[in-house]
Every structure is written in C-alpha cells, then in structure tokens.
Amino acid sequence: MTAALIWSTFGDAESAEAVADTLLEERLIACANILPAVRSLYRWNGERGEGSEVAVLFKTRAELLDAAVARLEALHPYDAPAISGWRCDAAGAATLGWLDGDCRSPNL
C-alpha cells in the first residue's frame, strides 16, 4: 500500500472544512490538515492578483488518489480550483496502517 497527498486552497475555513467533512465521511481521505492564513500571489486570466486563502493537505491511499481528486474538484467552491495530488515515495508503517484502515474505495 502506498500513501498519497492532495493539496488545494480555499477561500475560507468554512468551505475547506465542509469539503474535508464530506471526503472524510465518504472515506476517500483519512485526514485533512487545514492551514489558515495562506497569502496567495497569482496570475489568473492574464491579470496579477493576491488574496488570503486557507490551504488544505489531504491524506489518502494512492489507489484512491484519482477518485479523491475528482470528488474534491466536484465539491470545491471555486470555478477552477487548483488541486495537486501525488503518490508518496515513503511513509511510516503506522501511517500506512492508518490510511489502510480509514480510507476505502467508493465501491465498497
């Protein structure tokens, strides 16, 4: 079993928590670390911008990564959310056991 992580930003803590709650309830993730007060500098539609966002690091199993990313994208309040997911090269045995026990395929 391999671990995976997903990173995304949200406009506020409430929307981040609502999406995290749904993904936890659906068991597509085992954890969401919500990080407040992220300052974002960006270019969007050819314009420079900046804003305050909330970042979230979601933890899941690698075999659920694509399903979790797709569900996150469907739930996300942004029209075009920035979502990045990757499989981990290494994870502790306790972490792998936790993810294995607390995440499951949507088909189960």
PDB file of N, CA and C in Angstrom:
ATOM      1  N   MET A   1       0.843  -1.169   0.000  1.00  0.00           N
ATOM      2  CA  MET A   1       0.000   0.000   0.000  1.00  0.00           C
ATOM      3  C   MET A   1       0.894   1.239   0.000  1.00  0.00           C
ATOM      4  N   THR A   2       0.469   2.245  -0.738  1.00  0.00           N
ATOM      5  CA  THR A   2       1.215   3.489  -0.851  1.00  0.00           C
ATOM      6  C   THR A   2       0.332   4.644  -0.412  1.00  0.00           C
ATOM      7  N   ALA A   3       0.929   5.611   0.252  1.00  0.00           N
ATOM      8  CA  ALA A   3       0.199   6.808   0.675  1.00  0.00           C
ATOM      9  C   ALA A   3       0.177   7.826  -0.458  1.00  0.00           C
ATOM     10  N   ALA A   4      -0.769   8.763  -0.361  1.00  0.00           N
ATOM     11  CA  ALA A   4      -0.854   9.864  -1.320  1.00  0.00           C
ATOM     12  C   ALA A   4      -1.294  11.120  -0.586  1.00  0.00           C
ATOM     13  N   LEU A   5      -0.935  12.271  -1.153  1.00  0.00           N
ATOM     14  CA  LEU A   5      -1.303  13.571  -0.599  1.00  0.00           C
ATOM     15  C   LEU A   5      -1.990  14.404  -1.665  1.00  0.00           C
ATOM     16  N   ILE A   6      -2.877  15.276  -1.231  1.00  0.00           N
ATOM     17  CA  ILE A   6      -3.565  16.207  -2.134  1.00  0.00           C
ATOM     18  C   ILE A   6      -3.489  17.588  -1.501  1.00  0.00           C
ATOM     19  N   TRP A   7      -3.149  18.596  -2.296  1.00  0.00           N
ATOM     20  CA  TRP A   7      -3.035  19.980  -1.844  1.00  0.00           C
ATOM     21  C   TRP A   7      -4.040  20.823  -2.600  1.00  0.00           C
ATOM     22  N   SER A   8      -4.742  21.672  -1.882  1.00  0.00           N
ATOM     23  CA  SER A   8      -5.655  22.615  -2.516  1.00  0.00           C
ATOM     24  C   SER A   8      -5.855  23.807  -1.595  1.00  0.00           C
ATOM     25  N   THR A   9      -6.268  24.920  -2.169  1.00  0.00           N
ATOM     26  CA  THR A   9      -6.580  26.107  -1.389  1.00  0.00           C
ATOM     27  C   THR A   9      -8.067  26.437  -1.516  1.00  0.00           C
ATOM     28  N   PHE A  10      -8.576  27.125  -0.502  1.00  0.00           N
ATOM     29  CA  PHE A  10      -9.986  27.513  -0.426  1.00  0.00           C
ATOM     30  C   PHE A  10     -10.077  28.973  -0.017  1.00  0.00           C
ATOM     31  N   GLY A  11     -11.191  29.585  -0.295  1.00  0.00           N
ATOM     32  CA  GLY A  11     -11.399  30.982   0.052  1.00  0.00           C
ATOM     33  C   GLY A  11     -11.603  31.233   1.526  1.00  0.00           C
ATOM     34  N   ASP A  12     -12.049  30.205   2.252  1.00  0.00           N
ATOM     35  CA  ASP A  12     -12.281  30.378   3.686  1.00  0.00           C
ATOM     36  C   ASP A  12     -12.269  29.017   4.384  1.00  0.00           C
ATOM     37  N   ALA A  13     -12.130  29.061   5.701  1.00  0.00           N
ATOM     38  CA  ALA A  13     -12.037  27.838   6.502  1.00  0.00           C
ATOM     39  C   ALA A  13     -13.335  27.036   6.467  1.00  0.00           C
ATOM     40  N   GLU A  14     -14.463  27.712   6.401  1.00  0.00           N
ATOM     41  CA  GLU A  14     -15.753  27.017   6.408  1.00  0.00           C
ATOM     42  C   GLU A  14     -15.918  26.121   5.185  1.00  0.00           C
ATOM     43  N   SER A  15     -15.580  26.633   4.001  1.00  0.00           N
ATOM     44  CA  SER A  15     -15.713  25.810   2.800  1.00  0.00           C
ATOM     45  C   SER A  15     -14.686  24.682   2.800  1.00  0.00           C
ATOM     46  N   ALA A  16     -13.478  24.952   3.294  1.00  0.00           N
ATOM     47  CA  ALA A  16     -12.463  23.903   3.391  1.00  0.00           C
ATOM     48  C   ALA A  16     -12.926  22.789   4.324  1.00  0.00           C
ATOM     49  N   GLU A  17     -13.486  23.172   5.456  1.00  0.00           N
ATOM     50  CA  GLU A  17     -13.965  22.184   6.428  1.00  0.00           C
ATOM     51  C   GLU A  17     -15.145  21.393   5.883  1.00  0.00           C
ATOM     52  N   ALA A  18     -16.047  22.039   5.161  1.00  0.00           N
ATOM     53  CA  ALA A  18     -17.203  21.338   4.598  1.00  0.00           C
ATOM     54  C   ALA A  18     -16.770  20.279   3.590  1.00  0.00           C
ATOM     55  N   VAL A  19     -15.816  20.622   2.725  1.00  0.00           N
ATOM     56  CA  VAL A  19     -15.315  19.650   1.751  1.00  0.00           C
ATOM     57  C   VAL A  19     -14.564  18.531   2.460  1.00  0.00           C
ATOM     58  N   ALA A  20     -13.730  18.879   3.428  1.00  0.00           N
ATOM     59  CA  ALA A  20     -12.994  17.859   4.187  1.00  0.00           C
ATOM     60  C   ALA A  20     -13.955  16.907   4.896  1.00  0.00           C
ATOM     61  N   ASP A  21     -15.013  17.447   5.496  1.00  0.00           N
ATOM     62  CA  ASP A  21     -16.004  16.606   6.172  1.00  0.00           C
ATOM     63  C   ASP A  21     -16.627  15.600   5.210  1.00  0.00           C
ATOM     64  N   THR A  22     -16.962  16.055   4.006  1.00  0.00           N
ATOM     65  CA  THR A  22     -17.562  15.149   3.018  1.00  0.00           C
ATOM     66  C   THR A  22     -16.587  14.062   2.606  1.00  0.00           C
ATOM     67  N   LEU A  23     -15.344  14.439   2.313  1.00  0.00           N
ATOM     68  CA  LEU A  23     -14.349  13.441   1.914  1.00  0.00           C
ATOM     69  C   LEU A  23     -14.049  12.454   3.040  1.00  0.00           C
ATOM     70  N   LEU A  24     -14.048  12.924   4.278  1.00  0.00           N
ATOM     71  CA  LEU A  24     -13.875  12.025   5.425  1.00  0.00           C
ATOM     72  C   LEU A  24     -15.071  11.091   5.567  1.00  0.00           C
ATOM     73  N   GLU A  25     -16.265  11.627   5.447  1.00  0.00           N
ATOM     74  CA  GLU A  25     -17.485  10.812   5.565  1.00  0.00           C
ATOM     75  C   GLU A  25     -17.525   9.739   4.475  1.00  0.00           C
ATOM     76  N   GLU A  26     -17.090  10.102   3.277  1.00  0.00           N
ATOM     77  CA  GLU A  26     -17.077   9.153   2.156  1.00  0.00           C
ATOM     78  C   GLU A  26     -15.854   8.235   2.192  1.00  0.00           C
ATOM     79  N   ARG A  27     -14.980   8.449   3.164  1.00  0.00           N
ATOM     80  CA  ARG A  27     -13.771   7.652   3.393  1.00  0.00           C
ATOM     81  C   ARG A  27     -12.796   7.674   2.226  1.00  0.00           C
ATOM     82  N   LEU A  28     -12.802   8.777   1.473  1.00  0.00           N
ATOM     83  CA  LEU A  28     -11.816   8.966   0.412  1.00  0.00           C
ATOM     84  C   LEU A  28     -10.501   9.517   0.969  1.00  0.00           C
ATOM     85  N   ILE A  29     -10.546  10.070   2.175  1.00  0.00           N
ATOM     86  CA  ILE A  29      -9.353  10.549   2.871  1.00  0.00           C
ATOM     87  C   ILE A  29      -9.421  10.083   4.325  1.00  0.00           C
ATOM     88  N   ALA A  30      -8.273  10.099   4.990  1.00  0.00           N
ATOM     89  CA  ALA A  30      -8.224   9.784   6.415  1.00  0.00           C
ATOM     90  C   ALA A  30      -7.975  11.032   7.247  1.00  0.00           C
ATOM     91  N   CYS A  31      -7.522  12.115   6.596  1.00  0.00           N
ATOM     92  CA  CYS A  31      -7.165  13.322   7.337  1.00  0.00           C
ATOM     93  C   CYS A  31      -7.140  14.517   6.395  1.00  0.00           C
ATOM     94  N   ALA A  32      -7.468  15.674   6.957  1.00  0.00           N
ATOM     95  CA  ALA A  32      -7.306  16.943   6.244  1.00  0.00           C
ATOM     96  C   ALA A  32      -6.678  17.933   7.209  1.00  0.00           C
ATOM     97  N   ASN A  33      -5.485  18.400   6.897  1.00  0.00           N
ATOM     98  CA  ASN A  33      -4.822  19.431   7.698  1.00  0.00           C
ATOM     99  C   ASN A  33      -5.181  20.779   7.088  1.00  0.00           C
ATOM    100  N   ILE A  34      -5.963  21.570   7.813  1.00  0.00           N
ATOM    101  CA  ILE A  34      -6.405  22.875   7.339  1.00  0.00           C
ATOM    102  C   ILE A  34      -5.459  23.932   7.901  1.00  0.00           C
ATOM    103  N   LEU A  35      -4.792  24.637   7.003  1.00  0.00           N
ATOM    104  CA  LEU A  35      -3.781  25.623   7.361  1.00  0.00           C
ATOM    105  C   LEU A  35      -4.336  27.025   7.099  1.00  0.00           C
ATOM    106  N   PRO A  36      -4.522  27.809   8.138  1.00  0.00           N
ATOM    107  CA  PRO A  36      -5.119  29.136   7.956  1.00  0.00           C
ATOM    108  C   PRO A  36      -4.121  30.163   7.434  1.00  0.00           C
ATOM    109  N   ALA A  37      -4.647  31.267   6.970  1.00  0.00           N
ATOM    110  CA  ALA A  37      -3.873  32.465   6.626  1.00  0.00           C
ATOM    111  C   ALA A  37      -2.750  32.214   5.626  1.00  0.00           C
ATOM    112  N   VAL A  38      -3.088  31.657   4.497  1.00  0.00           N
ATOM    113  CA  VAL A  38      -2.137  31.495   3.407  1.00  0.00           C
ATOM    114  C   VAL A  38      -2.281  32.721   2.502  1.00  0.00           C
ATOM    115  N   ARG A  39      -1.193  33.398   2.274  1.00  0.00           N
ATOM    116  CA  ARG A  39      -1.218  34.552   1.364  1.00  0.00           C
ATOM    117  C   ARG A  39      -0.879  34.041  -0.027  1.00  0.00           C
ATOM    118  N   SER A  40      -1.770  34.262  -0.973  1.00  0.00           N
ATOM    119  CA  SER A  40      -1.582  33.782  -2.336  1.00  0.00           C
ATOM    120  C   SER A  40      -1.310  34.939  -3.284  1.00  0.00           C
ATOM    121  N   LEU A  41      -0.231  34.832  -4.027  1.00  0.00           N
ATOM    122  CA  LEU A  41       0.099  35.743  -5.121  1.00  0.00           C
ATOM    123  C   LEU A  41      -0.035  34.921  -6.388  1.00  0.00           C
ATOM    124  N   TYR A  42      -0.757  35.426  -7.370  1.00  0.00           N
ATOM    125  CA  TYR A  42      -1.057  34.593  -8.532  1.00  0.00           C
ATOM    126  C   TYR A  42      -1.270  35.424  -9.789  1.00  0.00           C
ATOM    127  N   ARG A  43      -1.328  34.705 -10.894  1.00  0.00           N
ATOM    128  CA  ARG A  43      -1.730  35.264 -12.167  1.00  0.00           C
ATOM    129  C   ARG A  43      -2.947  34.455 -12.615  1.00  0.00           C
ATOM    130  N   TRP A  44      -4.049  35.136 -12.940  1.00  0.00           N
ATOM    131  CA  TRP A  44      -5.287  34.471 -13.337  1.00  0.00           C
ATOM    132  C   TRP A  44      -5.913  35.277 -14.461  1.00  0.00           C
ATOM    133  N   ASN A  45      -6.210  34.621 -15.579  1.00  0.00           N
ATOM    134  CA  ASN A  45      -6.796  35.273 -16.757  1.00  0.00           C
ATOM    135  C   ASN A  45      -5.961  36.473 -17.199  1.00  0.00           C
ATOM    136  N   GLY A  46      -4.636  36.319 -17.141  1.00  0.00           N
ATOM    137  CA  GLY A  46      -3.734  37.356 -17.595  1.00  0.00           C
ATOM    138  C   GLY A  46      -3.524  38.510 -16.630  1.00  0.00           C
ATOM    139  N   GLU A  47      -4.148  38.459 -15.487  1.00  0.00           N
ATOM    140  CA  GLU A  47      -4.055  39.543 -14.503  1.00  0.00           C
ATOM    141  C   GLU A  47      -3.317  39.048 -13.258  1.00  0.00           C
ATOM    142  N   ARG A  48      -2.543  39.936 -12.636  1.00  0.00           N
ATOM    143  CA  ARG A  48      -1.910  39.629 -11.353  1.00  0.00           C
ATOM    144  C   ARG A  48      -2.923  39.839 -10.240  1.00  0.00           C
ATOM    145  N   GLY A  49      -2.834  39.021  -9.208  1.00  0.00           N
ATOM    146  CA  GLY A  49      -3.715  39.182  -8.068  1.00  0.00           C
ATOM    147  C   GLY A  49      -3.069  38.661  -6.805  1.00  0.00           C
ATOM    148  N   GLU A  50      -3.725  38.945  -5.707  1.00  0.00           N
ATOM    149  CA  GLU A  50      -3.300  38.392  -4.428  1.00  0.00           C
ATOM    150  C   GLU A  50      -4.516  38.294  -3.531  1.00  0.00           C
ATOM    151  N   GLY A  51      -4.427  37.393  -2.582  1.00  0.00           N
ATOM    152  CA  GLY A  51      -5.536  37.214  -1.666  1.00  0.00           C
ATOM    153  C   GLY A  51      -5.148  36.342  -0.501  1.00  0.00           C
ATOM    154  N   SER A  52      -6.050  36.256   0.440  1.00  0.00           N
ATOM    155  CA  SER A  52      -5.874  35.399   1.605  1.00  0.00           C
ATOM    156  C   SER A  52      -6.708  34.146   1.379  1.00  0.00           C
ATOM    157  N   GLU A  53      -6.094  33.000   1.558  1.00  0.00           N
ATOM    158  CA  GLU A  53      -6.781  31.721   1.378  1.00  0.00           C
ATOM    159  C   GLU A  53      -6.467  30.801   2.555  1.00  0.00           C
ATOM    160  N   VAL A  54      -7.121  29.671   2.557  1.00  0.00           N
ATOM    161  CA  VAL A  54      -6.882  28.590   3.503  1.00  0.00           C
ATOM    162  C   VAL A  54      -6.367  27.419   2.683  1.00  0.00           C
ATOM    163  N   ALA A  55      -5.279  26.804   3.099  1.00  0.00           N
ATOM    164  CA  ALA A  55      -4.716  25.656   2.387  1.00  0.00           C
ATOM    165  C   ALA A  55      -5.089  24.378   3.119  1.00  0.00           C
ATOM    166  N   VAL A  56      -5.258  23.311   2.348  1.00  0.00           N
ATOM    167  CA  VAL A  56      -5.582  22.013   2.944  1.00  0.00           C
ATOM    168  C   VAL A  56      -4.678  20.945   2.345  1.00  0.00           C
ATOM    169  N   LEU A  57      -4.113  20.118   3.226  1.00  0.00           N
ATOM    170  CA  LEU A  57      -3.350  18.948   2.825  1.00  0.00           C
ATOM    171  C   LEU A  57      -4.179  17.729   3.218  1.00  0.00           C
ATOM    172  N   PHE A  58      -4.646  16.999   2.218  1.00  0.00           N
ATOM    173  CA  PHE A  58      -5.467  15.807   2.430  1.00  0.00           C
ATOM    174  C   PHE A  58      -4.570  14.579   2.369  1.00  0.00           C
ATOM    175  N   LYS A  59      -4.842  13.580   3.223  1.00  0.00           N
ATOM    176  CA  LYS A  59      -4.056  12.350   3.258  1.00  0.00           C
ATOM    177  C   LYS A  59      -4.955  11.173   2.883  1.00  0.00           C
ATOM    178  N   THR A  60      -4.448  10.326   1.961  1.00  0.00           N
ATOM    179  CA  THR A  60      -5.241   9.206   1.481  1.00  0.00           C
ATOM    180  C   THR A  60      -4.327   8.074   1.024  1.00  0.00           C
ATOM    181  N   ARG A  61      -4.923   7.036   0.467  1.00  0.00           N
ATOM    182  CA  ARG A  61      -4.193   5.917  -0.133  1.00  0.00           C
ATOM    183  C   ARG A  61      -3.993   6.199  -1.611  1.00  0.00           C
ATOM    184  N   ALA A  62      -2.885   5.759  -2.168  1.00  0.00           N
ATOM    185  CA  ALA A  62      -2.568   6.026  -3.574  1.00  0.00           C
ATOM    186  C   ALA A  62      -3.647   5.503  -4.518  1.00  0.00           C
ATOM    187  N   GLU A  63      -4.226   4.359  -4.206  1.00  0.00           N
ATOM    188  CA  GLU A  63      -5.241   3.809  -5.114  1.00  0.00           C
ATOM    189  C   GLU A  63      -6.545   4.617  -5.095  1.00  0.00           C
ATOM    190  N   LEU A  64      -6.700   5.503  -4.117  1.00  0.00           N
ATOM    191  CA  LEU A  64      -7.880   6.373  -4.051  1.00  0.00           C
ATOM    192  C   LEU A  64      -7.592   7.786  -4.562  1.00  0.00           C
ATOM    193  N   LEU A  65      -6.351   8.042  -4.953  1.00  0.00           N
ATOM    194  CA  LEU A  65      -5.947   9.405  -5.315  1.00  0.00           C
ATOM    195  C   LEU A  65      -6.817   9.989  -6.428  1.00  0.00           C
ATOM    196  N   ASP A  66      -6.987   9.279  -7.527  1.00  0.00           N
ATOM    197  CA  ASP A  66      -7.766   9.821  -8.642  1.00  0.00           C
ATOM    198  C   ASP A  66      -9.218  10.071  -8.250  1.00  0.00           C
ATOM    199  N   ALA A  67      -9.815   9.150  -7.513  1.00  0.00           N
ATOM    200  CA  ALA A  67     -11.206   9.322  -7.071  1.00  0.00           C
ATOM    201  C   ALA A  67     -11.327  10.486  -6.096  1.00  0.00           C
ATOM    202  N   ALA A  68     -10.368  10.623  -5.189  1.00  0.00           N
ATOM    203  CA  ALA A  68     -10.410  11.715  -4.214  1.00  0.00           C
ATOM    204  C   ALA A  68     -10.232  13.069  -4.901  1.00  0.00           C
ATOM    205  N   VAL A  69      -9.325  13.155  -5.864  1.00  0.00           N
ATOM    206  CA  VAL A  69      -9.117  14.406  -6.605  1.00  0.00           C
ATOM    207  C   VAL A  69     -10.377  14.769  -7.382  1.00  0.00           C
ATOM    208  N   ALA A  70     -10.978  13.796  -8.051  1.00  0.00           N
ATOM    209  CA  ALA A  70     -12.200  14.063  -8.824  1.00  0.00           C
ATOM    210  C   ALA A  70     -13.337  14.527  -7.924  1.00  0.00           C
ATOM    211  N   ARG A  71     -13.483  13.893  -6.777  1.00  0.00           N
ATOM    212  CA  ARG A  71     -14.550  14.286  -5.838  1.00  0.00           C
ATOM    213  C   ARG A  71     -14.272  15.668  -5.256  1.00  0.00           C
ATOM    214  N   LEU A  72     -13.017  15.943  -4.908  1.00  0.00           N
ATOM    215  CA  LEU A  72     -12.636  17.259  -4.408  1.00  0.00           C
ATOM    216  C   LEU A  72     -12.957  18.332  -5.444  1.00  0.00           C
ATOM    217  N   GLU A  73     -12.631  18.067  -6.688  1.00  0.00           N
ATOM    218  CA  GLU A  73     -12.911  19.034  -7.744  1.00  0.00           C
ATOM    219  C   GLU A  73     -14.414  19.282  -7.894  1.00  0.00           C
ATOM    220  N   ALA A  74     -15.211  18.232  -7.757  1.00  0.00           N
ATOM    221  CA  ALA A  74     -16.665  18.377  -7.856  1.00  0.00           C
ATOM    222  C   ALA A  74     -17.241  19.169  -6.684  1.00  0.00           C
ATOM    223  N   LEU A  75     -16.667  19.008  -5.505  1.00  0.00           N
ATOM    224  CA  LEU A  75     -17.170  19.673  -4.296  1.00  0.00           C
ATOM    225  C   LEU A  75     -16.629  21.088  -4.117  1.00  0.00           C
ATOM    226  N   HIS A  76     -15.499  21.393  -4.715  1.00  0.00           N
ATOM    227  CA  HIS A  76     -14.794  22.652  -4.461  1.00  0.00           C
ATOM    228  C   HIS A  76     -15.636  23.851  -4.896  1.00  0.00           C
ATOM    229  N   PRO A  77     -15.685  24.904  -4.076  1.00  0.00           N
ATOM    230  CA  PRO A  77     -16.490  26.074  -4.428  1.00  0.00           C
ATOM    231  C   PRO A  77     -15.898  26.955  -5.532  1.00  0.00           C
ATOM    232  N   TYR A  78     -14.607  26.834  -5.836  1.00  0.00           N
ATOM    233  CA  TYR A  78     -14.006  27.633  -6.907  1.00  0.00           C
ATOM    234  C   TYR A  78     -14.446  27.085  -8.264  1.00  0.00           C
ATOM    235  N   ASP A  79     -14.555  27.954  -9.249  1.00  0.00           N
ATOM    236  CA  ASP A  79     -14.889  27.519 -10.610  1.00  0.00           C
ATOM    237  C   ASP A  79     -13.771  26.673 -11.215  1.00  0.00           C
ATOM    238  N   ALA A  80     -12.537  27.046 -10.927  1.00  0.00           N
ATOM    239  CA  ALA A  80     -11.375  26.333 -11.455  1.00  0.00           C
ATOM    240  C   ALA A  80     -10.359  26.152 -10.322  1.00  0.00           C
ATOM    241  N   PRO A  81     -10.626  25.215  -9.398  1.00  0.00           N
ATOM    242  CA  PRO A  81      -9.737  25.064  -8.244  1.00  0.00           C
ATOM    243  C   PRO A  81      -8.374  24.506  -8.632  1.00  0.00           C
ATOM    244  N   ALA A  82      -7.355  24.970  -7.921  1.00  0.00           N
ATOM    245  CA  ALA A  82      -6.012  24.416  -8.075  1.00  0.00           C
ATOM    246  C   ALA A  82      -5.905  23.218  -7.134  1.00  0.00           C
ATOM    247  N   ILE A  83      -5.801  22.044  -7.704  1.00  0.00           N
ATOM    248  CA  ILE A  83      -5.721  20.799  -6.934  1.00  0.00           C
ATOM    249  C   ILE A  83      -4.517  20.015  -7.455  1.00  0.00           C
ATOM    250  N   SER A  84      -3.631  19.626  -6.558  1.00  0.00           N
ATOM    251  CA  SER A  84      -2.464  18.829  -6.930  1.00  0.00           C
ATOM    252  C   SER A  84      -2.417  17.595  -6.039  1.00  0.00           C
ATOM    253  N   GLY A  85      -2.244  16.444  -6.643  1.00  0.00           N
ATOM    254  CA  GLY A  85      -2.142  15.207  -5.879  1.00  0.00           C
ATOM    255  C   GLY A  85      -0.922  14.418  -6.315  1.00  0.00           C
ATOM    256  N   TRP A  86      -0.313  13.706  -5.372  1.00  0.00           N
ATOM    257  CA  TRP A  86       0.850  12.912  -5.700  1.00  0.00           C
ATOM    258  C   TRP A  86       0.955  11.711  -4.768  1.00  0.00           C
ATOM    259  N   ARG A  87       1.589  10.667  -5.290  1.00  0.00           N
ATOM    260  CA  ARG A  87       1.863   9.470  -4.511  1.00  0.00           C
ATOM    261  C   ARG A  87       3.161   9.684  -3.736  1.00  0.00           C
ATOM    262  N   CYS A  88       3.198   9.238  -2.510  1.00  0.00           N
ATOM    263  CA  CYS A  88       4.371   9.438  -1.647  1.00  0.00           C
ATOM    264  C   CYS A  88       5.434   8.384  -1.936  1.00  0.00           C
ATOM    265  N   ASP A  89       6.678   8.801  -1.934  1.00  0.00           N
ATOM    266  CA  ASP A  89       7.789   7.867  -2.117  1.00  0.00           C
ATOM    267  C   ASP A  89       8.018   7.030  -0.871  1.00  0.00           C
ATOM    268  N   ALA A  90       7.676   7.586   0.294  1.00  0.00           N
ATOM    269  CA  ALA A  90       7.887   6.869   1.545  1.00  0.00           C
ATOM    270  C   ALA A  90       6.866   7.339   2.575  1.00  0.00           C
ATOM    271  N   ALA A  91       6.498   6.434   3.453  1.00  0.00           N
ATOM    272  CA  ALA A  91       5.608   6.752   4.574  1.00  0.00           C
ATOM    273  C   ALA A  91       5.884   5.735   5.671  1.00  0.00           C
ATOM    274  N   GLY A  92       5.678   6.151   6.913  1.00  0.00           N
ATOM    275  CA  GLY A  92       5.889   5.257   8.041  1.00  0.00           C
ATOM    276  C   GLY A  92       4.869   4.124   8.071  1.00  0.00           C
ATOM    277  N   ALA A  93       5.256   3.041   8.677  1.00  0.00           N
ATOM    278  CA  ALA A  93       4.379   1.879   8.769  1.00  0.00           C
ATOM    279  C   ALA A  93       3.071   2.218   9.490  1.00  0.00           C
ATOM    280  N   ALA A  94       3.158   3.016  10.546  1.00  0.00           N
ATOM    281  CA  ALA A  94       1.948   3.398  11.278  1.00  0.00           C
ATOM    282  C   ALA A  94       1.024   4.241  10.402  1.00  0.00           C
ATOM    283  N   THR A  95       1.604   5.133   9.613  1.00  0.00           N
ATOM    284  CA  THR A  95       0.808   5.965   8.703  1.00  0.00           C
ATOM    285  C   THR A  95       0.113   5.098   7.665  1.00  0.00           C
ATOM    286  N   LEU A  96       0.836   4.170   7.083  1.00  0.00           N
ATOM    287  CA  LEU A  96       0.255   3.284   6.071  1.00  0.00           C
ATOM    288  C   LEU A  96      -0.866   2.433   6.653  1.00  0.00           C
ATOM    289  N   GLY A  97      -0.666   1.922   7.858  1.00  0.00           N
ATOM    290  CA  GLY A  97      -1.714   1.138   8.505  1.00  0.00           C
ATOM    291  C   GLY A  97      -2.956   1.961   8.779  1.00  0.00           C
ATOM    292  N   TRP A  98      -2.758   3.193   9.225  1.00  0.00           N
ATOM    293  CA  TRP A  98      -3.877   4.108   9.492  1.00  0.00           C
ATOM    294  C   TRP A  98      -4.657   4.403   8.218  1.00  0.00           C
ATOM    295  N   LEU A  99      -3.940   4.756   7.134  1.00  0.00           N
ATOM    296  CA  LEU A  99      -4.611   5.045   5.859  1.00  0.00           C
ATOM    297  C   LEU A  99      -5.339   3.821   5.343  1.00  0.00           C
ATOM    298  N   ASP A 100      -4.715   2.663   5.482  1.00  0.00           N
ATOM    299  CA  ASP A 100      -5.328   1.417   5.012  1.00  0.00           C
ATOM    300  C   ASP A 100      -6.622   1.112   5.750  1.00  0.00           C
ATOM    301  N   GLY A 101      -6.650   1.443   7.029  1.00  0.00           N
ATOM    302  CA  GLY A 101      -7.845   1.147   7.824  1.00  0.00           C
ATOM    303  C   GLY A 101      -8.935   2.191   7.732  1.00  0.00           C
ATOM    304  N   ASP A 102      -8.568   3.441   7.434  1.00  0.00           N
ATOM    305  CA  ASP A 102      -9.570   4.514   7.495  1.00  0.00           C
ATOM    306  C   ASP A 102      -9.978   5.099   6.155  1.00  0.00           C
ATOM    307  N   CYS A 103      -9.385   4.628   5.076  1.00  0.00           N
ATOM    308  CA  CYS A 103      -9.816   5.016   3.732  1.00  0.00           C
ATOM    309  C   CYS A 103     -10.311   3.764   3.026  1.00  0.00           C
ATOM    310  N   ARG A 104     -11.282   3.936   2.151  1.00  0.00           N
ATOM    311  CA  ARG A 104     -11.740   2.771   1.394  1.00  0.00           C
ATOM    312  C   ARG A 104     -12.236   3.222   0.035  1.00  0.00           C
ATOM    313  N   SER A 105     -12.284   2.291  -0.855  1.00  0.00           N
ATOM    314  CA  SER A 105     -12.770   2.557  -2.196  1.00  0.00           C
ATOM    315  C   SER A 105     -14.248   2.931  -2.143  1.00  0.00           C
ATOM    316  N   PRO A 106     -14.677   3.901  -2.969  1.00  0.00           N
ATOM    317  CA  PRO A 106     -16.096   4.253  -3.006  1.00  0.00           C
ATOM    318  C   PRO A 106     -16.990   3.093  -3.400  1.00  0.00           C
ATOM    319  N   ASN A 107     -16.423   2.054  -3.987  1.00  0.00           N
ATOM    320  CA  ASN A 107     -17.219   0.885  -4.428  1.00  0.00           C
ATOM    321  C   ASN A 107     -17.537  -0.056  -3.281  1.00  0.00           C
ATOM    322  N   LEU A 108     -16.891   0.126  -2.120  1.00  0.00           N
ATOM    323  CA  LEU A 108     -17.088  -0.808  -1.002  1.00  0.00           C
ATOM    324  C   LEU A 108     -18.190  -0.355  -0.085  1.00  0.00           C
TER     325      LEU A 108
END
